[in-house]
Amino acid sequence: MEYNHKVIEKGWQKFWAENGTFRTSESTDKPKYYVLDMFPYPSGAGLHVGHPLGYIASDIFARFKRLKGFNVLHPMGYDSFGLPAEQYAIQTGQHPAITTEVNIDRYREQLDNIGFSFDWSREVRTSDPAYYKWTQWIFMQLFHAWYNKDADKAESIDTLVNRFEQTGSKGVNAACDEDVRIFSAEEWAAFMPEQQLEELLKYRLAYLRESTVNWCAALGTVLANDEVINGVSERGGYPVEQKKMMQWSMRITAYAERLLTGLDTVDWPEPLVEMQRNWIGKSIGATVCFPLPQLETYIEVFTTRVDTIYGVSFVVLAPEHELVSALTTDEQRAAVDDYIATTSKKSELDRMSDVKAVSGVFTGAYAKHPLTGQDVQIWIADYVLAGYGTGAVMAVPSGDQRDYLFAKHFDLPIIPISDSQDISEAADPNKDGRYINSEIINGLTYEQAVPAVIDQLQALGLGKGKINYRMRDAIFGRQRYWGEPVPIYFKDGLPYLIDKEELPLLLPEVDKYLPTETGEPPLGRAHDWRYKGENMYELSTMPGWAGSSWYWFRYMDPQNPNTFASKEAVDYWKSVDLYIGGSEHATGHLLYSRFWNKFLKDWGCQGEEEPFKKLINQGMIQGRSNFVYRIMDAEGKGTNKFVSYGLKGDYQTMALHVDVNIVSNDVLDLEKFKAFRPDFADAEFILEDGKYHCGHEVEKMSKSKFNVVNPDDIIEQYGADTLRLYEMFLGPLEQSKPWNTNGIEGVYKFLKKLWRLFHDAEGNFHISNEEPTKAEYKALHKIIKKVEDDIERFSFNTSVSAFMICVNELTDLKCNKIKILQDLVIVLQPYAPHIAEELWCLMGQPKGTISYASYPAFNPEYLVESEFAYPVSVNGKTRLNLPLALDLDAKEVEDLVLANEEVQRYIDGKPIRKIIFVKGKIINIVI
RNA sequence: GCCUAGGUGGUGAAACUGGUAGACACGCAGGACUUAAAAUCCUGUUCCUGUUAAAGGAGUGCGGGUUCGAUUCCCGCCCUAGGUACCA
């Protein structure tokens, strides 16, 4: 029989499914290994050839680990709540659950075609009530928690109430809202119950608060910071504005420091770690107070350069700063109001686009410099952001470029503060010199000055050291339908948790998936949707990231009705050993997941500080569009003549996208092209060497560019094993690359060659029991070693090449020895499981047992005898590279070196460091 | 601007701790088998000089440096991709 991928692959996929080959259980002595893929959102477009890249890599790894004797958890599921299904529902009226179901079925079919070793009995779907019950449960725990900074962990809100009852708010060190009240135990007891609840809300990890949010009118919902890219929504690219709204939020900032330090303990790609560090944005500095005697208050600023405090020549507030209105003088009021009105009208985008323009206005008021006591002007300007630090800055024009430009523009003083500064053209922030014009720190260095200033400010009660984070709390509500309902009801305007027994709180049916006439979210349309028939439920739903922030736990125990995952399962599987997915989730999913994981640790639900030990980012596969060149006539109109790429310079042409599926190696299939569109039916061509060559360009994969390649088409033509090998062969896993099928023939040929090793010219299966030769063992052990090394360092592409070399060598040796081929097939199994299973079976092994086989042991003896060198140690230090074939001990090496005249000339009395041999000849001696 | 990754033939790429640069594959050229095609196999293929060959020279973005030796390490610059941005 010839190699027939269609028969082989379908058969084995059926066998795996029917026999539950990849079911995982916890009852085994084997060590555990958890390999996870980022689960997909099942979109209507189905999988394209780029999606499986990471899944193939993780599948290879999972299969390899199984061969290495690990109990491997390798699950798959769907992140099935999301905007596209809902947008589709708005347009068509079809329930998102139906759309989602259809899409999932399609995904499943496509995934099955590739032959993954997923344990489908553990599948999860975030939109399944049995799943989101636990998403809601986790929300309830977060609502019921506060963050105790002294213990550096989340605790039950009951412990906080307890402390309020015992000692009031004194001594409570919590991550909480800014506006918490200060009260004694007696005052707490005297609060009305509603007042107490209102106060507690300021401490909860899931809390409701009026805050500035990113409002996207087109989507009708608020968005988290990571869902806003360059001032427009990540989904759809709609404009986003700032708006004050009552919103559910997650107090992720409580975990800022742990999220930061945890990054040092994980094995993640450096760019990703860096992205998270920047997103958290820790800066170490100080707060400084500028007194306002007339108002009996002060302006608090945050600075990372307290040492420059004597260079302050004015103070700038954000236009939204709360003190602006109080301190503006009557003469300036009109100008200030005007400025505030203009800036508030600017959208996020406008504000970013004129970053360079200097604008601002004087309030007319003055603050006292905390150290010199001099009056400094107070300005407002939109370069100061209300949302960062204290919304106010001390301006040091000599040390900060923005302050410098502002000072130049409005003719404000610029005070040099260091003897090494050059401020003739621009601000100079260097820290190298000694301070001048700086009273108590004159003549000091930067290192000496910082503590001196902070000590002085602290003594005056006008400042202290402070650490600031750029990261904001995450907005948790979405005014949308297709998401988890928030398990909250309202009574007298205050939020209460629903009873645990009421979980899951099911998503109610609605007549339309649009906001109500009064502007309520779609859930406002649900009939009689009230808690215990009385109280209004929360009408927002949870954001897309809610369900994905803990799903790896559910895979451990997916059907458990009593808990999100049993203690035994969580203790056994612990955390994800290898996680593969795209880097686009750096500041979203991966950060939120770490946050919930840490919370669940604090809550005693699991014991791991970090959820994903090792992480690999697979690159994106872009589309590679092909073009044909239509010749234009004298009037600039398109003719039906097309010229090959290399000759298009001779004509006036227009480039047209052509379906990449009718192009092979950039050569157009003329017949298929004529059938591509009716008006091309009688197209004429100007060819090069009898062929029509297409132009090409790398673009995003999209239907309109005719560059989408569906994995099913590749599998139909070449088979899943070829697809798997080829996607790996394409280049390093982490690298983004355009899809092309230029080399796929080579991979397909390799599989056919392998098949032929077992089959004679007539196509009959043929295998020999003879003892292999040394050369045959060498070929085998080379590949055993190579694949093992490659998989451990995720260099899958080089393995594919190594397989080809191995099969070429065995073909040259005419090797059909069972002792060689059985081991080779096991080594190949992770990459090309179908053909491996088939050959394994043909060689007389019981059907399907290759999945439980052991990876063959590598024996280095078979690799020795090469003409090449390896290092030898002589006299402790000297390293020599010598031909292994010589088989010498250290003394003999030394003698050999000393006997060699050429070497002697070089040694010249000095000890030899290294001798370089190439092809058995000394080419160099290192002294 | 800042941070991070990268730049090697016609193409995808390899070279794991500095040691024969371009493995492997595609493409291309030539050949074998065939009436022919497909399939398969063989040979060649970094560039330049050289009629073929022998042989020589150059060569891993550019310019320097360290080293006996640099794709690999160091310094400066250019380009590409991703992230981020009045963050005080």
Short mmCIF file of C-alpha atoms in Angstrom, two decimals, chain A residues 201-509:
data_model
loop_
_atom_site.label_atom_id
_atom_site.label_comp_id
_atom_site.label_asym_id
_atom_site.label_seq_id
_atom_site.Cartn_x
_atom_site.Cartn_y
_atom_site.Cartn_z
CA LEU A 201 -17.50 48.56 50.13
CA LYS A 202 -14.44 50.79 50.13
CA TYR A 203 -12.34 47.84 51.31
CA ARG A 204 -13.73 44.92 49.32
CA LEU A 205 -11.61 43.38 46.53
CA ALA A 206 -14.66 43.40 44.27
CA TYR A 207 -16.25 46.74 44.85
CA LEU A 208 -18.70 49.23 43.45
CA ARG A 209 -17.52 52.78 43.11
CA GLU A 210 -18.07 55.87 41.10
CA SER A 211 -14.99 56.05 38.94
CA THR A 212 -13.71 57.38 35.68
CA VAL A 213 -14.16 54.67 33.10
CA ASN A 214 -13.43 54.07 29.43
CA TRP A 215 -16.86 54.35 27.86
CA CYS A 216 -17.32 53.02 24.35
CA ALA A 217 -20.61 54.35 23.02
CA ALA A 218 -20.54 52.21 19.86
CA LEU A 219 -20.28 49.01 21.88
CA GLY A 220 -22.52 50.43 24.60
CA THR A 221 -20.22 49.35 27.36
CA VAL A 222 -17.26 50.26 29.52
CA LEU A 223 -13.86 48.72 28.83
CA ALA A 224 -10.85 47.81 30.94
CA ASN A 225 -7.60 49.65 30.29
CA ASP A 226 -6.11 46.72 28.43
CA GLU A 227 -9.11 46.64 26.10
CA VAL A 228 -8.36 50.18 24.93
CA ILE A 229 -5.57 50.44 22.36
CA ASN A 230 -4.43 53.89 21.23
CA GLY A 231 -7.64 55.49 22.44
CA VAL A 232 -9.97 53.15 20.53
CA SER A 233 -11.60 49.87 21.50
CA GLU A 234 -9.56 46.73 20.93
CA ARG A 235 -12.63 45.03 19.49
CA GLY A 236 -13.91 46.97 16.50
CA GLY A 237 -11.70 50.04 16.86
CA TYR A 238 -14.46 52.36 18.09
CA PRO A 239 -13.69 55.64 19.89
CA VAL A 240 -13.53 55.57 23.67
CA GLU A 241 -14.23 58.46 26.01
CA GLN A 242 -13.70 59.08 29.70
CA LYS A 243 -16.86 59.07 31.75
CA LYS A 244 -17.76 58.97 35.43
CA MET A 245 -19.92 55.96 36.23
CA MET A 246 -20.88 53.68 39.10
CA GLN A 247 -18.97 50.53 38.24
CA TRP A 248 -17.86 47.17 39.56
CA SER A 249 -14.10 47.03 39.86
CA MET A 250 -11.45 44.57 40.96
CA ARG A 251 -8.86 45.80 43.43
CA ILE A 252 -5.94 44.32 41.47
CA THR A 253 -3.75 47.18 42.72
CA ALA A 254 -3.73 45.51 46.13
CA TYR A 255 -1.61 42.83 44.50
CA ALA A 256 0.66 45.21 42.55
CA GLU A 257 3.80 44.38 44.50
CA ARG A 258 3.20 40.62 44.53
CA LEU A 259 2.40 40.68 40.81
CA LEU A 260 5.71 42.43 40.28
CA THR A 261 7.95 40.27 42.47
CA GLY A 262 6.29 37.10 41.19
CA LEU A 263 7.67 37.88 37.76
CA ASP A 264 11.15 37.04 39.04
CA THR A 265 10.05 33.50 39.86
CA VAL A 266 8.49 32.49 36.54
CA ASP A 267 10.14 31.21 33.39
CA TRP A 268 8.52 33.53 30.87
CA PRO A 269 9.86 35.26 27.75
CA GLU A 270 11.68 38.44 28.68
CA PRO A 271 9.58 40.76 26.46
CA LEU A 272 6.43 39.54 28.17
CA VAL A 273 7.82 39.99 31.66
CA GLU A 274 8.94 43.46 30.65
CA MET A 275 5.47 44.31 29.35
CA GLN A 276 3.90 43.32 32.65
CA ARG A 277 6.51 45.27 34.60
CA ASN A 278 5.78 48.37 32.55
CA TRP A 279 2.05 47.88 32.91
CA ILE A 280 2.37 47.65 36.69
CA GLY A 281 4.72 50.63 36.43
CA LYS A 282 6.24 50.82 39.86
CA SER A 283 7.96 54.09 40.66
CA ILE A 284 9.74 54.90 43.85
CA GLY A 285 9.54 58.50 44.95
CA ALA A 286 7.93 60.73 47.51
CA THR A 287 4.85 62.78 48.12
CA VAL A 288 5.39 66.42 48.93
CA CYS A 289 2.84 68.88 50.31
CA PHE A 290 2.66 72.48 49.12
CA PRO A 291 0.64 74.35 51.78
CA LEU A 292 -2.22 76.66 50.84
CA PRO A 293 -2.50 78.83 53.97
CA GLN A 294 -5.52 80.76 52.67
CA LEU A 295 -7.56 77.54 52.29
CA GLU A 296 -6.00 75.80 55.30
CA THR A 297 -5.10 72.82 53.17
CA TYR A 298 -2.27 71.77 50.83
CA ILE A 299 -1.58 70.42 47.39
CA GLU A 300 -0.03 66.98 47.49
CA VAL A 301 2.25 66.04 44.62
CA PHE A 302 4.07 62.85 43.74
CA THR A 303 7.64 63.02 42.49
CA THR A 304 10.42 60.56 41.73
CA ARG A 305 12.99 63.32 42.10
CA VAL A 306 12.55 64.92 45.53
CA ASP A 307 16.16 65.97 45.28
CA THR A 308 15.14 68.58 42.69
CA ILE A 309 12.73 70.27 45.07
CA TYR A 310 14.70 73.54 45.14
CA GLY A 311 14.25 73.75 41.39
CA VAL A 312 10.47 74.02 41.72
CA SER A 313 9.24 77.19 40.10
CA PHE A 314 5.52 76.41 39.89
CA VAL A 315 2.96 73.69 40.63
CA VAL A 316 0.63 72.19 38.05
CA LEU A 317 -2.72 70.56 38.69
CA ALA A 318 -4.74 68.34 36.39
CA PRO A 319 -7.83 70.22 35.15
CA GLU A 320 -9.99 67.66 37.00
CA HIS A 321 -8.16 68.24 40.33
CA GLU A 322 -10.61 68.78 43.17
CA LEU A 323 -8.92 71.93 44.51
CA VAL A 324 -8.99 73.82 41.21
CA SER A 325 -12.28 75.54 41.71
CA ALA A 326 -11.58 76.50 45.34
CA LEU A 327 -8.25 78.15 44.71
CA THR A 328 -8.88 79.89 41.40
CA THR A 329 -9.00 83.66 41.84
CA ASP A 330 -11.89 85.70 40.47
CA GLU A 331 -9.72 87.39 37.84
CA GLN A 332 -8.64 84.02 36.46
CA ARG A 333 -11.91 82.13 36.86
CA ALA A 334 -13.19 82.77 33.34
CA ALA A 335 -9.91 81.62 31.76
CA VAL A 336 -9.73 78.52 33.97
CA ASP A 337 -13.35 77.49 33.34
CA ASP A 338 -12.78 77.99 29.66
CA TYR A 339 -9.69 75.79 29.72
CA ILE A 340 -11.42 73.03 31.66
CA ALA A 341 -14.31 73.11 29.19
CA THR A 342 -11.96 72.75 26.20
CA THR A 343 -9.93 69.92 27.66
CA SER A 344 -12.94 67.91 28.82
CA LYS A 345 -14.29 67.99 25.28
CA LYS A 346 -11.11 66.46 23.93
CA SER A 347 -11.33 62.73 23.48
CA GLU A 348 -8.54 60.42 24.50
CA LEU A 349 -7.41 60.36 20.87
CA ASP A 350 -7.25 64.14 20.47
CA ARG A 351 -5.34 64.41 23.67
CA MET A 352 -2.76 61.94 22.46
CA SER A 353 -2.45 63.48 19.04
CA ASP A 354 -1.41 66.92 20.29
CA VAL A 355 0.98 65.76 22.92
CA LYS A 356 3.55 68.20 21.66
CA ALA A 357 1.38 71.31 22.04
CA VAL A 358 1.92 73.19 25.29
CA SER A 359 -1.28 74.40 26.91
CA GLY A 360 -2.31 75.52 30.39
CA VAL A 361 -3.64 78.39 32.40
CA PHE A 362 -2.67 80.22 35.58
CA THR A 363 -5.16 79.90 38.47
CA GLY A 364 -4.08 83.15 40.02
CA ALA A 365 -3.30 81.34 43.26
CA TYR A 366 0.01 80.62 45.02
CA ALA A 367 1.20 77.79 47.23
CA LYS A 368 4.05 77.87 49.74
CA HIS A 369 7.20 75.98 48.86
CA PRO A 370 7.49 73.41 51.67
CA LEU A 371 11.19 74.06 52.33
CA THR A 372 11.87 77.66 51.28
CA GLY A 373 8.43 79.03 52.13
CA GLN A 374 8.42 81.07 48.95
CA ASP A 375 5.25 81.58 46.92
CA VAL A 376 4.98 79.40 43.83
CA GLN A 377 2.38 79.88 41.13
CA ILE A 378 -0.33 77.28 40.67
CA TRP A 379 -1.25 76.40 37.10
CA ILE A 380 -3.53 73.86 35.52
CA ALA A 381 -2.60 71.94 32.40
CA ASP A 382 -3.74 68.77 30.69
CA TYR A 383 -0.28 67.27 30.57
CA VAL A 384 -0.91 66.42 34.19
CA LEU A 385 -3.14 63.36 34.41
CA ALA A 386 -5.84 63.17 37.05
CA GLY A 387 -5.52 59.39 37.18
CA TYR A 388 -1.84 59.10 38.07
CA GLY A 389 -0.14 59.91 41.36
CA THR A 390 -2.04 62.69 43.09
CA GLY A 391 -3.13 64.50 39.92
CA ALA A 392 -0.67 67.27 40.71
CA VAL A 393 3.02 67.80 40.02
CA MET A 394 5.77 70.07 41.24
CA ALA A 395 7.32 71.57 38.13
CA VAL A 396 11.12 71.57 37.91
CA PRO A 397 11.87 73.13 34.51
CA SER A 398 15.62 72.58 34.80
CA GLY A 399 15.21 68.85 35.29
CA ASP A 400 12.10 67.83 33.37
CA GLN A 401 11.59 68.45 29.68
CA ARG A 402 7.81 68.94 29.86
CA ASP A 403 8.18 71.43 32.69
CA TYR A 404 10.94 73.11 30.72
CA LEU A 405 8.77 73.58 27.63
CA PHE A 406 5.91 74.79 29.80
CA ALA A 407 8.14 77.30 31.54
CA LYS A 408 9.58 78.58 28.27
CA HIS A 409 6.12 78.88 26.75
CA PHE A 410 4.64 80.84 29.68
CA ASP A 411 7.86 82.61 30.61
CA LEU A 412 8.21 81.09 34.07
CA PRO A 413 11.53 80.90 35.95
CA ILE A 414 13.98 78.07 35.30
CA ILE A 415 16.22 77.45 38.28
CA PRO A 416 19.41 75.40 37.79
CA ILE A 417 20.05 73.05 40.69
CA SER A 418 23.18 71.17 39.76
CA ASP A 419 26.69 72.21 38.82
CA SER A 420 26.69 69.64 36.01
CA GLN A 421 23.52 70.83 34.32
CA ASP A 422 23.34 72.32 30.85
CA ILE A 423 19.91 73.87 30.49
CA SER A 424 20.53 76.26 27.62
CA GLU A 425 18.54 74.17 25.11
CA ALA A 426 16.59 71.66 27.13
CA ALA A 427 16.06 70.29 30.61
CA ASP A 428 18.89 68.19 31.96
CA PRO A 429 17.82 65.44 34.35
CA ASN A 430 21.29 64.05 35.06
CA LYS A 431 22.12 63.01 38.62
CA ASP A 432 25.88 63.31 38.39
CA GLY A 433 26.73 66.73 39.77
CA ARG A 434 26.63 68.53 43.12
CA TYR A 435 23.59 70.58 44.05
CA ILE A 436 23.46 74.38 43.85
CA ASN A 437 20.75 76.88 44.78
CA SER A 438 19.50 74.16 47.11
CA GLU A 439 19.99 75.36 50.71
CA ILE A 440 20.29 72.21 52.85
CA ILE A 441 21.63 69.95 50.09
CA ASN A 442 24.07 72.32 48.41
CA GLY A 443 27.25 70.46 47.52
CA LEU A 444 25.76 67.01 48.12
CA THR A 445 25.53 64.15 45.64
CA TYR A 446 22.25 62.61 44.47
CA GLU A 447 22.65 59.64 46.82
CA GLN A 448 23.16 61.96 49.80
CA ALA A 449 20.50 64.47 48.84
CA VAL A 450 17.45 62.18 48.54
CA PRO A 451 17.38 61.00 52.17
CA ALA A 452 18.31 64.50 53.38
CA VAL A 453 15.31 66.08 51.66
CA ILE A 454 12.89 63.34 52.71
CA ASP A 455 14.06 63.58 56.34
CA GLN A 456 13.55 67.32 56.31
CA LEU A 457 10.07 67.05 54.75
CA GLN A 458 9.09 64.37 57.20
CA ALA A 459 10.25 66.49 60.11
CA LEU A 460 8.05 69.31 58.84
CA GLY A 461 5.16 66.88 58.25
CA LEU A 462 5.10 67.95 54.61
CA GLY A 463 6.14 64.81 52.81
CA LYS A 464 7.28 61.22 52.93
CA GLY A 465 8.72 58.48 50.77
CA LYS A 466 6.12 56.80 48.62
CA ILE A 467 5.82 54.04 46.05
CA ASN A 468 3.42 54.59 43.20
CA TYR A 469 2.01 52.19 40.64
CA ARG A 470 0.78 53.02 37.19
CA MET A 471 -1.62 50.10 37.17
CA ARG A 472 -5.24 50.98 37.93
CA ASP A 473 -7.96 48.80 39.39
CA ALA A 474 -9.70 46.82 36.68
CA ILE A 475 -13.24 47.72 35.70
CA PHE A 476 -15.29 44.56 36.07
CA GLY A 477 -18.76 45.35 34.71
CA ARG A 478 -19.89 45.29 31.08
CA GLN A 479 -23.21 46.68 29.91
CA ARG A 480 -23.70 43.70 27.67
CA TYR A 481 -25.81 40.54 27.52
CA TRP A 482 -23.46 37.68 26.67
CA GLY A 483 -21.47 37.36 29.88
CA GLU A 484 -21.73 35.99 33.40
CA PRO A 485 -24.44 37.69 35.49
CA VAL A 486 -22.99 39.31 38.60
CA PRO A 487 -24.33 37.48 41.68
CA ILE A 488 -25.50 40.67 43.34
CA TYR A 489 -28.87 42.23 44.13
CA PHE A 490 -29.65 45.72 45.30
CA LYS A 491 -31.65 46.84 48.30
CA ASP A 492 -31.97 50.56 49.06
CA GLY A 493 -29.20 51.27 46.60
CA LEU A 494 -26.69 48.99 48.31
CA PRO A 495 -25.27 45.77 46.81
CA TYR A 496 -25.74 42.41 48.53
CA LEU A 497 -24.48 38.97 47.58
CA ILE A 498 -27.13 36.50 46.58
CA ASP A 499 -27.35 33.33 48.60
CA LYS A 500 -24.75 30.69 47.70
CA GLU A 501 -27.54 28.20 47.19
CA GLU A 502 -28.90 30.36 44.38
CA LEU A 503 -25.82 29.78 42.23
CA PRO A 504 -25.56 29.66 39.32
CA LEU A 505 -27.44 32.85 38.71
CA LEU A 506 -28.62 32.05 35.20
CA LEU A 507 -28.51 34.48 32.34
CA PRO A 508 -32.15 35.42 31.76
CA GLU A 509 -33.88 35.45 28.40
#
